[in-house]
PDB file of C-alpha atoms in Angstrom:
ATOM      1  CA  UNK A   1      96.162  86.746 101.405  1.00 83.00           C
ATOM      2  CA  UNK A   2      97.823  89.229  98.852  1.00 85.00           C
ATOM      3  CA  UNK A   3      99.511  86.237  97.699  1.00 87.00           C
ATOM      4  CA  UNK A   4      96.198  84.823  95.772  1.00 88.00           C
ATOM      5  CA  UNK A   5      95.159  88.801  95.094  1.00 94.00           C
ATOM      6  CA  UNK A   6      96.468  92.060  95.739  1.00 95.00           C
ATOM      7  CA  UNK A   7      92.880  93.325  96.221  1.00 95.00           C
ATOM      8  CA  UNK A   8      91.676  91.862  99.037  1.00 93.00           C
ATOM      9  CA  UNK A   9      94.185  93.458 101.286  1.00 94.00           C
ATOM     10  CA  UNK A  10      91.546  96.231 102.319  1.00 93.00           C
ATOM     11  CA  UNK A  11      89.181  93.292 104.058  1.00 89.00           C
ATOM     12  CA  UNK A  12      91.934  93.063 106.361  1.00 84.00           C
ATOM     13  CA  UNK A  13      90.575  93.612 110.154  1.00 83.00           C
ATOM     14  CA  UNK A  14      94.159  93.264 111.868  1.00 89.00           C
ATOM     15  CA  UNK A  15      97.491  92.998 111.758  1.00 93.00           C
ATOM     16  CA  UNK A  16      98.138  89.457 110.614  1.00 94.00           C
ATOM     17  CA  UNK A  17     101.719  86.582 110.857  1.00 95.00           C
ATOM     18  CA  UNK A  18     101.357  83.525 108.780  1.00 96.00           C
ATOM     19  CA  UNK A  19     104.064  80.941 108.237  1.00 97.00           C
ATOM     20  CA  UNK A  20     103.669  77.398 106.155  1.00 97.00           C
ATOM     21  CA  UNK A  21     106.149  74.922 105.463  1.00 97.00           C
ATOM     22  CA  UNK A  22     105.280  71.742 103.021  1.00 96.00           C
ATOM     23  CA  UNK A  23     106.723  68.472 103.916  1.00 93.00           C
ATOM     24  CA  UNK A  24     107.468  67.270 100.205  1.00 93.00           C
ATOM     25  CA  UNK A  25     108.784  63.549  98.700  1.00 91.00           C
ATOM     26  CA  UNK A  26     112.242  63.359  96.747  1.00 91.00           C
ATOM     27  CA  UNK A  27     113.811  66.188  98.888  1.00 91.00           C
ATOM     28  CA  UNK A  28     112.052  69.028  98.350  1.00 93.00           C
ATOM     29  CA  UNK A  29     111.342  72.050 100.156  1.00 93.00           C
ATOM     30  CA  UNK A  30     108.429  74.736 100.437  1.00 96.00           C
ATOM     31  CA  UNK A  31     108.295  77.574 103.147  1.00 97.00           C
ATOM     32  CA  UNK A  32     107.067  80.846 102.938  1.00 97.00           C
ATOM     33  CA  UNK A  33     106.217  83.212 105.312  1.00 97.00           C
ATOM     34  CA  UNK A  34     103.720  86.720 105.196  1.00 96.00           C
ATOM     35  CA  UNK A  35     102.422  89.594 107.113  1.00 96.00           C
ATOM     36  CA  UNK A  36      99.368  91.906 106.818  1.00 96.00           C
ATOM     37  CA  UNK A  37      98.684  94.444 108.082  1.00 95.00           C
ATOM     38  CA  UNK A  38      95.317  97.981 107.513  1.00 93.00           C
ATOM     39  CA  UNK A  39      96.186 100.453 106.252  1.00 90.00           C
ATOM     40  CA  UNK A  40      94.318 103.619 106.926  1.00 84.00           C
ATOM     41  CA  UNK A  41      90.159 102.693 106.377  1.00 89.00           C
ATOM     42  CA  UNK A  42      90.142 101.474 103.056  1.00 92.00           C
ATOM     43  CA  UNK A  43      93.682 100.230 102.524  1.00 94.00           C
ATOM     44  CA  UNK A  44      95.970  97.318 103.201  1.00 95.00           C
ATOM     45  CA  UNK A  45      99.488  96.171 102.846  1.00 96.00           C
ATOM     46  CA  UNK A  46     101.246  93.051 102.506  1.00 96.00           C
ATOM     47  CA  UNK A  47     105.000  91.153 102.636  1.00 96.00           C
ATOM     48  CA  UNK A  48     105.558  87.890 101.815  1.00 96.00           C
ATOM     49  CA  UNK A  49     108.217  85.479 100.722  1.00 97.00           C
ATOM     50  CA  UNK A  50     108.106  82.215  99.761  1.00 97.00           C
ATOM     51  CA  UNK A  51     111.190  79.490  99.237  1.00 97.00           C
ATOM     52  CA  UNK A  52     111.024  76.670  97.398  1.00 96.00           C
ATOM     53  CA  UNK A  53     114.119  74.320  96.888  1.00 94.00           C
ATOM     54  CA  UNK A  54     115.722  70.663  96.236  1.00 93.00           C
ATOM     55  CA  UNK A  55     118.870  69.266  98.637  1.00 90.00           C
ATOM     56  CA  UNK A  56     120.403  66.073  98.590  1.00 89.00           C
ATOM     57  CA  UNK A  57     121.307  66.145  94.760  1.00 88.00           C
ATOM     58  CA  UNK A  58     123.907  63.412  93.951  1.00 89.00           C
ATOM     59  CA  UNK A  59     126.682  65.390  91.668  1.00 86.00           C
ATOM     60  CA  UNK A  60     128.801  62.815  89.487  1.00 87.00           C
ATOM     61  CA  UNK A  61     131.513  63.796  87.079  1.00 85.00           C
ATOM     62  CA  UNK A  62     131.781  61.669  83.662  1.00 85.00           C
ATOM     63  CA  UNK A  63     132.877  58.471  84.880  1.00 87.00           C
ATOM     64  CA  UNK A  64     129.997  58.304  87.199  1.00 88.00           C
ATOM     65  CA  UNK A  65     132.205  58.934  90.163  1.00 90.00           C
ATOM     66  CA  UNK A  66     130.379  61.045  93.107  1.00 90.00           C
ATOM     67  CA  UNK A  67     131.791  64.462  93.429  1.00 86.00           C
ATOM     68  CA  UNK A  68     129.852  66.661  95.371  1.00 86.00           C
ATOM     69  CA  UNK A  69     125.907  67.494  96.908  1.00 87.00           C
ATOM     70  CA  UNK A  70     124.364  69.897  94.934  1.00 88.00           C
ATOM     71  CA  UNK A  71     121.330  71.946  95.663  1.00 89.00           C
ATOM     72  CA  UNK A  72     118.785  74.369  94.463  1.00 91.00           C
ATOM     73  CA  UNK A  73     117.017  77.403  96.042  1.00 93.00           C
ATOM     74  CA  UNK A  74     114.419  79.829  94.769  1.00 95.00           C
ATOM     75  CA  UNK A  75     113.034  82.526  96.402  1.00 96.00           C
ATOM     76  CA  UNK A  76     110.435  84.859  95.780  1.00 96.00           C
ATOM     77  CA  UNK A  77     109.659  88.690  97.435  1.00 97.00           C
ATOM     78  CA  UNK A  78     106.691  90.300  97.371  1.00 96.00           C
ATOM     79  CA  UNK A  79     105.476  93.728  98.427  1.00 97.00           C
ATOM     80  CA  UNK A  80     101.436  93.972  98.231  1.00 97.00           C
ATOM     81  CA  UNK A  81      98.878  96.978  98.365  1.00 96.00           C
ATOM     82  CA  UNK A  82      95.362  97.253  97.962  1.00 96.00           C
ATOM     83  CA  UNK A  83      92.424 100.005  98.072  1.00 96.00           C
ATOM     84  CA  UNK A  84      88.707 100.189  98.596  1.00 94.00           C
ATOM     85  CA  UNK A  85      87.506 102.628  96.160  1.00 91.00           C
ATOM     86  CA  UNK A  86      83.917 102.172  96.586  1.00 90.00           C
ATOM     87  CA  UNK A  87      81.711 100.334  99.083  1.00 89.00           C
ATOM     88  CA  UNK A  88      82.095  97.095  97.281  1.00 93.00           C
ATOM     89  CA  UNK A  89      85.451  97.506  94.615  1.00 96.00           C
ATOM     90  CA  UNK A  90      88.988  96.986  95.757  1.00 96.00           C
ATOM     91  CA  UNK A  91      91.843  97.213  93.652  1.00 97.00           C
ATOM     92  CA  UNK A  92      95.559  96.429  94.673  1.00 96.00           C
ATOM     93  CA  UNK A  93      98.686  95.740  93.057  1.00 97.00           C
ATOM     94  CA  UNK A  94     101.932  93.946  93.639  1.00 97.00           C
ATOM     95  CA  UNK A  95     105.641  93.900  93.093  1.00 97.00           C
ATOM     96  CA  UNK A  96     107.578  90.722  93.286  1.00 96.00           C
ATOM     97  CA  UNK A  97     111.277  90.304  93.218  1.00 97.00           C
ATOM     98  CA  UNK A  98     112.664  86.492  91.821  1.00 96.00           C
ATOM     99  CA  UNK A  99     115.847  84.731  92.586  1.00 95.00           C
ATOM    100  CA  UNK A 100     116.964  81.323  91.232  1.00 93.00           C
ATOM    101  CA  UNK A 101     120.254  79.718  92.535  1.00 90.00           C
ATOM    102  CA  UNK A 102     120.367  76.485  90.729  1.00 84.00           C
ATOM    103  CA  UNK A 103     123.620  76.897  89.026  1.00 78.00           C
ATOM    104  CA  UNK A 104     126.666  76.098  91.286  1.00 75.00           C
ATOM    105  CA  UNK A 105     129.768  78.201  90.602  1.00 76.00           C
ATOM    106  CA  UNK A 106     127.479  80.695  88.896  1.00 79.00           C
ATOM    107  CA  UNK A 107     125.678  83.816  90.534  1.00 83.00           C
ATOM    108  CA  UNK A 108     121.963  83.498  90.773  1.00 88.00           C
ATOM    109  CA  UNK A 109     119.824  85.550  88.353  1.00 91.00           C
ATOM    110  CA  UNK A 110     116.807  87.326  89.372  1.00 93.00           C
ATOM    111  CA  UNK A 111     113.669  89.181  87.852  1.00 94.00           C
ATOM    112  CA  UNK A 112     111.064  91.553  88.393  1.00 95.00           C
ATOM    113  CA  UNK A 113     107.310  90.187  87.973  1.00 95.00           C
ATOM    114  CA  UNK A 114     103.945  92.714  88.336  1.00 96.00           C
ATOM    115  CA  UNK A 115     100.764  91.637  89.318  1.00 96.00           C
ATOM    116  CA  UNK A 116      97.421  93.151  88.927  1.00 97.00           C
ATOM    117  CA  UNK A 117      94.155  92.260  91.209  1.00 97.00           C
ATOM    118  CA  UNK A 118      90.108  93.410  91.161  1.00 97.00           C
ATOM    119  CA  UNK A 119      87.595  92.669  93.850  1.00 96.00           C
ATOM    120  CA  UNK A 120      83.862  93.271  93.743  1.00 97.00           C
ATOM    121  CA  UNK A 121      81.579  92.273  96.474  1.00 95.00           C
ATOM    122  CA  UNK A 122      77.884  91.548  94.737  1.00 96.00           C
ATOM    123  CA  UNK A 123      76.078  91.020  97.894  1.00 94.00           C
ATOM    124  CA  UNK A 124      76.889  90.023 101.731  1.00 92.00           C
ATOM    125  CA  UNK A 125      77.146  86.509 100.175  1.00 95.00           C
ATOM    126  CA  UNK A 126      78.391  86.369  96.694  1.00 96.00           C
ATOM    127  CA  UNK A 127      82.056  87.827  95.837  1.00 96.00           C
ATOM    128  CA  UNK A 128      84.043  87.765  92.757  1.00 97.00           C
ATOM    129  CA  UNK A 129      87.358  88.689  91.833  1.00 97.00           C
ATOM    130  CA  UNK A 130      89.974  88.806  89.113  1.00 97.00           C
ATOM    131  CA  UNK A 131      94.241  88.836  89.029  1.00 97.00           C
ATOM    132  CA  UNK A 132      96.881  89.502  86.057  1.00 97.00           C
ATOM    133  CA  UNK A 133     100.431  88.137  88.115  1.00 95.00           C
ATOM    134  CA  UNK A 134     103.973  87.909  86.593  1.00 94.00           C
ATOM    135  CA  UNK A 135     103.814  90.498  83.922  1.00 94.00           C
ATOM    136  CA  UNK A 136     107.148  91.311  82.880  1.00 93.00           C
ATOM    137  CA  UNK A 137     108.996  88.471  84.683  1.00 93.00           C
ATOM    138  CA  UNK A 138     111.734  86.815  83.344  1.00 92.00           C
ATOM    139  CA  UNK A 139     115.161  84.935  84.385  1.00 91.00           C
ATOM    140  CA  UNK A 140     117.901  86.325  82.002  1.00 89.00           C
ATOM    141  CA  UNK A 141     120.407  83.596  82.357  1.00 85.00           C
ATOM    142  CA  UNK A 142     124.399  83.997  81.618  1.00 82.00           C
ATOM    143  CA  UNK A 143     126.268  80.655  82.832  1.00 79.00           C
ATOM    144  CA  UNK A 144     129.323  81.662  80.620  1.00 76.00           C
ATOM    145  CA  UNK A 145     131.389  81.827  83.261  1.00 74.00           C
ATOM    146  CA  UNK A 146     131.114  77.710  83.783  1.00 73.00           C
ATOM    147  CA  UNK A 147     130.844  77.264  80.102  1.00 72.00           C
ATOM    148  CA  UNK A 148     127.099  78.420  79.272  1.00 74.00           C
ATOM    149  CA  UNK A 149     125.753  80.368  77.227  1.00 76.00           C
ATOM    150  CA  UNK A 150     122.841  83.240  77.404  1.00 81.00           C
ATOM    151  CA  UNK A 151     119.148  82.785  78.034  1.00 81.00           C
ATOM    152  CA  UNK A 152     115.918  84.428  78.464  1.00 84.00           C
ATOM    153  CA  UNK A 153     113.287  82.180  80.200  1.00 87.00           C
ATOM    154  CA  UNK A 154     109.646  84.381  80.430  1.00 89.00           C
ATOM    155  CA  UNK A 155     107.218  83.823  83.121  1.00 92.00           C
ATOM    156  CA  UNK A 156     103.875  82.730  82.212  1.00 93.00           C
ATOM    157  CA  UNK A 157     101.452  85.448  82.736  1.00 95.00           C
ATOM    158  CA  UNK A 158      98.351  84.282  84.944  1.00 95.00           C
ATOM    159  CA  UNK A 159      95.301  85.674  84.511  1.00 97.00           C
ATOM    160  CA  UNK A 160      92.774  84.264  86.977  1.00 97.00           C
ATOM    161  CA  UNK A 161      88.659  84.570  87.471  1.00 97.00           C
ATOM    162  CA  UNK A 162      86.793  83.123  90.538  1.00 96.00           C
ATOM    163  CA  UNK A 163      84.064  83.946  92.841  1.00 96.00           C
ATOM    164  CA  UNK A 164      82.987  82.678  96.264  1.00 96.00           C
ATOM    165  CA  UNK A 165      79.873  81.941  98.005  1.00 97.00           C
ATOM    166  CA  UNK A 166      78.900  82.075 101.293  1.00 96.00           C
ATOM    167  CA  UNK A 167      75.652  80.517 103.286  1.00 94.00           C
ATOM    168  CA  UNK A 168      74.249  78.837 106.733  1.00 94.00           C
ATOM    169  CA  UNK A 169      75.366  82.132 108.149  1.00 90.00           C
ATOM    170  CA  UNK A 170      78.770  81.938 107.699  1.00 89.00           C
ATOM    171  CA  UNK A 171      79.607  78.215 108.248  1.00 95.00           C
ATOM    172  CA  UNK A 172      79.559  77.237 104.819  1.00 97.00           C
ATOM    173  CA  UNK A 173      82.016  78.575 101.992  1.00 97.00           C
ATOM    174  CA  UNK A 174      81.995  77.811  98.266  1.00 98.00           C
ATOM    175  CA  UNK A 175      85.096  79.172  96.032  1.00 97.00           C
ATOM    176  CA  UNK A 176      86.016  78.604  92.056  1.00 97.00           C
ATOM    177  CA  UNK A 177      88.371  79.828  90.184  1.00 97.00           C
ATOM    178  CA  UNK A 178      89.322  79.378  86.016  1.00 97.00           C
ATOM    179  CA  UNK A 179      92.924  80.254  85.218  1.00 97.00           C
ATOM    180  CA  UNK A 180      94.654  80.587  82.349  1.00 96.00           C
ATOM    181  CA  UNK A 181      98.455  80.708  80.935  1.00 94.00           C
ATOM    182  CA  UNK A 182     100.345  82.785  78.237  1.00 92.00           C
ATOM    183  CA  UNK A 183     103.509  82.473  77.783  1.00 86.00           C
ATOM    184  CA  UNK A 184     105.763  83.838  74.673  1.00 79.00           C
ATOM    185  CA  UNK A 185     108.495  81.601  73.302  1.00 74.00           C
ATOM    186  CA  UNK A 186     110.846  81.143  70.548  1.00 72.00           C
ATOM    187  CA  UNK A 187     111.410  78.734  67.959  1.00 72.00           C
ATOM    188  CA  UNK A 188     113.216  78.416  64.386  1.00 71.00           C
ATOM    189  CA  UNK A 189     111.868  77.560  61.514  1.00 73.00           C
ATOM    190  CA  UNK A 190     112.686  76.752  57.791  1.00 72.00           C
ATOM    191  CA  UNK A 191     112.713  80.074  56.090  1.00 71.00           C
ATOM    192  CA  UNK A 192     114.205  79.086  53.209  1.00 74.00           C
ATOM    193  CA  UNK A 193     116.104  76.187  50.911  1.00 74.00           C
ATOM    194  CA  UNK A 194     119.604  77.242  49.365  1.00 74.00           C
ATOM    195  CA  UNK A 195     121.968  75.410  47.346  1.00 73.00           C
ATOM    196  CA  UNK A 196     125.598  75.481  48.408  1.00 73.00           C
ATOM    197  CA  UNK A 197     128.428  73.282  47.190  1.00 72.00           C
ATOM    198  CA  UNK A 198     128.020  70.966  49.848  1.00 70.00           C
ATOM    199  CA  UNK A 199     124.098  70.485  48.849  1.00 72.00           C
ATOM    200  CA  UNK A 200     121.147  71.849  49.480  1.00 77.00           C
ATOM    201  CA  UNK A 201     120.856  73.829  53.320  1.00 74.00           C
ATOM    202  CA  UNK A 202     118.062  74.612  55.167  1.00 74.00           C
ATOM    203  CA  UNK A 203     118.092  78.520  56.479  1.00 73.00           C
ATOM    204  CA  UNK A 204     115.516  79.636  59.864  1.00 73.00           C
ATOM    205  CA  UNK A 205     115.110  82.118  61.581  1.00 73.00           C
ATOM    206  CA  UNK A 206     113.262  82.715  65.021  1.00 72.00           C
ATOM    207  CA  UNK A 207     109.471  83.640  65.385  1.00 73.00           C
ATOM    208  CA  UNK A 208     107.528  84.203  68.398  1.00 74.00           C
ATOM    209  CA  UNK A 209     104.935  81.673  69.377  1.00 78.00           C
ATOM    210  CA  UNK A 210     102.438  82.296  72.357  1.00 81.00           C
ATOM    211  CA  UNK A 211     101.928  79.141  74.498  1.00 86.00           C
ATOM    212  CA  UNK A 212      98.386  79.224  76.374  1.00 87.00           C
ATOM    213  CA  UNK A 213      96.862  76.708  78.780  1.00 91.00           C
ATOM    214  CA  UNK A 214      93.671  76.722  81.021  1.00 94.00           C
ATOM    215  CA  UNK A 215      92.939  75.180  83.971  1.00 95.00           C
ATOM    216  CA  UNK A 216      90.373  75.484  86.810  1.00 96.00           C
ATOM    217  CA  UNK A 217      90.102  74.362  90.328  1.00 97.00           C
ATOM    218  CA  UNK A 218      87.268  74.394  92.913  1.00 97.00           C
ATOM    219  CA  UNK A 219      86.727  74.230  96.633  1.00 98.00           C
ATOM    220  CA  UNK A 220      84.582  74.168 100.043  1.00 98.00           C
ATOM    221  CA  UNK A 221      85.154  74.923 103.639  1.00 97.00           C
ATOM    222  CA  UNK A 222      82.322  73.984 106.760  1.00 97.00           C
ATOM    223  CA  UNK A 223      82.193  74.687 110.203  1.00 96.00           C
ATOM    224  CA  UNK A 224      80.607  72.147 112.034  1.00 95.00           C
ATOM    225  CA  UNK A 225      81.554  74.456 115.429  1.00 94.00           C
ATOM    226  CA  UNK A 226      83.124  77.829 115.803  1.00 91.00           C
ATOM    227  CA  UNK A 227      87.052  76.551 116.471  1.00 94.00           C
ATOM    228  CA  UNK A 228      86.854  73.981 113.679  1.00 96.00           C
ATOM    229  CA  UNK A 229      86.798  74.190 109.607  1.00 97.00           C
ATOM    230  CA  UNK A 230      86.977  71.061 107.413  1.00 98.00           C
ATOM    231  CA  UNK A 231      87.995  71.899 103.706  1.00 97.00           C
ATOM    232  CA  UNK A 232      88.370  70.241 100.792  1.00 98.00           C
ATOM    233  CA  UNK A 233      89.260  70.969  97.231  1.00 97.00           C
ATOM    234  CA  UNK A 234      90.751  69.857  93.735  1.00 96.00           C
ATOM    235  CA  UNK A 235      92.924  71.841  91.461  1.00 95.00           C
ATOM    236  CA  UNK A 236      94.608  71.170  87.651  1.00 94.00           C
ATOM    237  CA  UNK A 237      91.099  70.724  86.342  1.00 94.00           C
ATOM    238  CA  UNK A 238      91.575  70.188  82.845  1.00 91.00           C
ATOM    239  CA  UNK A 239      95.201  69.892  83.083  1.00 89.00           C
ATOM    240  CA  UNK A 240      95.779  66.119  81.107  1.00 83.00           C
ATOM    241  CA  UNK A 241      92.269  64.617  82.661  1.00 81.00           C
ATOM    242  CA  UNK A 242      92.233  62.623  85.586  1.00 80.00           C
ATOM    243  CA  UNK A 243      96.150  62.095  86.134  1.00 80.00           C
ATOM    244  CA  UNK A 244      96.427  66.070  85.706  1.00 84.00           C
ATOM    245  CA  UNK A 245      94.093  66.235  88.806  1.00 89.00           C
ATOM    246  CA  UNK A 246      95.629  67.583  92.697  1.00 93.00           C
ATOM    247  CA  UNK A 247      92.610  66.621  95.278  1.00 95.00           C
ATOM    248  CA  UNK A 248      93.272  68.131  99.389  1.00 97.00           C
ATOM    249  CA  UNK A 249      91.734  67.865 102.788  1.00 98.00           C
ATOM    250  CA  UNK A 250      92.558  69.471 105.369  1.00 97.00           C
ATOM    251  CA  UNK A 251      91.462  71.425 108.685  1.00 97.00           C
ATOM    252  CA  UNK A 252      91.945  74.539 110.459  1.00 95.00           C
ATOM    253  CA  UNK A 253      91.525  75.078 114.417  1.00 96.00           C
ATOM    254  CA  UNK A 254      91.047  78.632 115.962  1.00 94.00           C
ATOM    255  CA  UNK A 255      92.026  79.557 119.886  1.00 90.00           C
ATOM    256  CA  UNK A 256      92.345  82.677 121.769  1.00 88.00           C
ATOM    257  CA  UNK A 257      95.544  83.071 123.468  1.00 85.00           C
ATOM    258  CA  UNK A 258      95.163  86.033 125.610  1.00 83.00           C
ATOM    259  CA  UNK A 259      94.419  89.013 123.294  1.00 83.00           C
ATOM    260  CA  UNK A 260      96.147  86.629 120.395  1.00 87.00           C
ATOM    261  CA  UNK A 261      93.771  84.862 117.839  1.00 92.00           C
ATOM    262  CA  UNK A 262      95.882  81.829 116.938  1.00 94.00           C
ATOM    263  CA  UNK A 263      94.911  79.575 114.255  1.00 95.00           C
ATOM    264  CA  UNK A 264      96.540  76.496 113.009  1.00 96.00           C
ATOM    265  CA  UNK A 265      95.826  74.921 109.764  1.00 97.00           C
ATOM    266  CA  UNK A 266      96.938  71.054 107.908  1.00 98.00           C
ATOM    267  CA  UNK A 267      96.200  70.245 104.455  1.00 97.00           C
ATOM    268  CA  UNK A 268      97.261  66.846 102.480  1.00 97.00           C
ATOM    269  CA  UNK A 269      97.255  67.233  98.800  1.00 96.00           C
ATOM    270  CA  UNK A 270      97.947  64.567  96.004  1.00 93.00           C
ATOM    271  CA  UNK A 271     100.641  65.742  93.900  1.00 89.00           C
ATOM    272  CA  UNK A 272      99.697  65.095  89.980  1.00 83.00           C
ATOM    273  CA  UNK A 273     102.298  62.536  87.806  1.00 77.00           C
ATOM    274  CA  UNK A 274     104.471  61.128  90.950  1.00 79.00           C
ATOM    275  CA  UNK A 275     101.113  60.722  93.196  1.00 81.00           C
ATOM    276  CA  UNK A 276     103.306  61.473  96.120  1.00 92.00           C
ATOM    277  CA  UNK A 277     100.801  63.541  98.970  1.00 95.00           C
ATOM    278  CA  UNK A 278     101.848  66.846 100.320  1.00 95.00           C
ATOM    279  CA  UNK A 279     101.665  67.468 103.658  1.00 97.00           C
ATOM    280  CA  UNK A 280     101.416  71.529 104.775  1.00 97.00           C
ATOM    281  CA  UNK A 281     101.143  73.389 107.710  1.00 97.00           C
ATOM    282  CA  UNK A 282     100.502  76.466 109.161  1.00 97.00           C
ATOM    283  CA  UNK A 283     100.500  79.326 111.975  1.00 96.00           C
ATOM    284  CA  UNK A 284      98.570  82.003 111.873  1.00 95.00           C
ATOM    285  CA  UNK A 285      98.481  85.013 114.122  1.00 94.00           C
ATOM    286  CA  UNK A 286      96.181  87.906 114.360  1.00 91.00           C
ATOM    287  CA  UNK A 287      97.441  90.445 116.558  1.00 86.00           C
TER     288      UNK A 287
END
């Protein structure tokens, strides 16, 4: 999937249809929806989009009196391609459009985000890869219109480092993956003491701090037969110790429909800080 990295579009054997939808607590909404497809020997491209949202949102005016449901919607738009240089190194690269509509009466801002992916296969068993995703993205907010005021909020910048393993001939597969965040933001501080008539005043001005976090997540799939693959994985390692941590399970079945390979795939995952479980599914479709 180009949506994890760019690069492995080229180990693409067929055109490919996949569509997920998460069935979330407190009214949320995830859906997204991709396609794959060769290009040419050594290439491959990719589409995706993905939609993430909250409905049901009680609006209230001052005195607490109920006004209106609100809503939120983001969406994201990707357009994915990736190249085989040598026998074993891919590199791809991806543009991805933003849109956040979570202001009503305001029109929804959007950004541009880059990503940047590396694939090296060490031996028929042993793969590693790297991605750089969301450089340059940012939401420039202006909610003046409905009495706001200007903002710039920057993506983090992810740059990710994993490797997988394969053995008992296929069945068994062992990923990992370290990832860490950078993100630039602005804060005032004092820059200097002056003494006015009204006392003493505190001048700042803004500088530029660079907020950075790491966390790492790891995971297995087996197949116990050829139409069956158990999973299981954890992610947020490192992310505020246990409580941080998001444990799944899930399963994926395969079945030829006619010249179709369909495959069908459930995960559960515990959602950190609310410990609510997430419940996705998915179609895939190899034509």
């Amino acid at each position: 999937s180009p949506y994890y990295n760019p690069a492995l579009l080229p180990q693409a054997s067929g055109q490919r249809l996949s569509g997920s939808a998460a069935l979330l607590a407190y009214d949320r909404q995830l859906q997204s929806l991709e396609f794959t497809t060769p290009l040419g020997p050594t290439a491959g491209v990719g589409l995706g989009l993905i939609h993430a949202g909250v409905g049901n949102i009680d609006g209230r005016d001052a005195n607490g009196v109920h006004t209106e449901t609100l809503s939120t919607d983001e969406f994201s738009l990707s357009l994915s391609f990736g190249n085989r240089f040598a026998e074993r190194l891919a590199v791809g690269a991806s543009l991805t459009l933003y849109q956040s509509d979570v202001v009503p009466d305001a029109d929804p801002v959007r950004g541009f985000g880059l990503g940047l992916g590396v694939a090296y296969r060490v031996s028929p068993r042993v793969q590693v890869a790297g991605a750089v995703t969301d450089l340059l993205a940012k939401y420039e907010w202006n909610t003046s219109a409905v009495g706001g005021a200007s903002r710039t909020d920057r993506f983090p910048v992810r740059v990710r480092v994993g490797g997988s393993y394969r053995g008992l001939e296929g069945r068994l597969r062992l990923v990992g993956e370290a990832e860490a965040r950078f993100v630039g933001r602005d804060r005032q501080v004092v820059d200097r003491v002056v003494t006015t008539t009204g006392g003493p005043r505190q001048e700042t001005r803004p500088e530029g701090v660079l907020r950075r976090g790491v966390r790492g997540r790891l995971g297995a799939s087996y197949r116990p037969v050829e139409i069956l693959s158990l999973r299981a994985g954890v992610d947020r390692i490192g992310v505020r110790g246990i409580d941080g941590l998001q444990p799944s399970a899930g399963f994926d079945l395969r079945q030829q429909v006619g010249e179709l390979d369909l495959r069908i795939s459930y995960a559960a995952a515990l959602e950190p800080n609310v410990r609510t479980v997430m419940n996705v599914g998915s179609i895939e479709i190899f034509l």
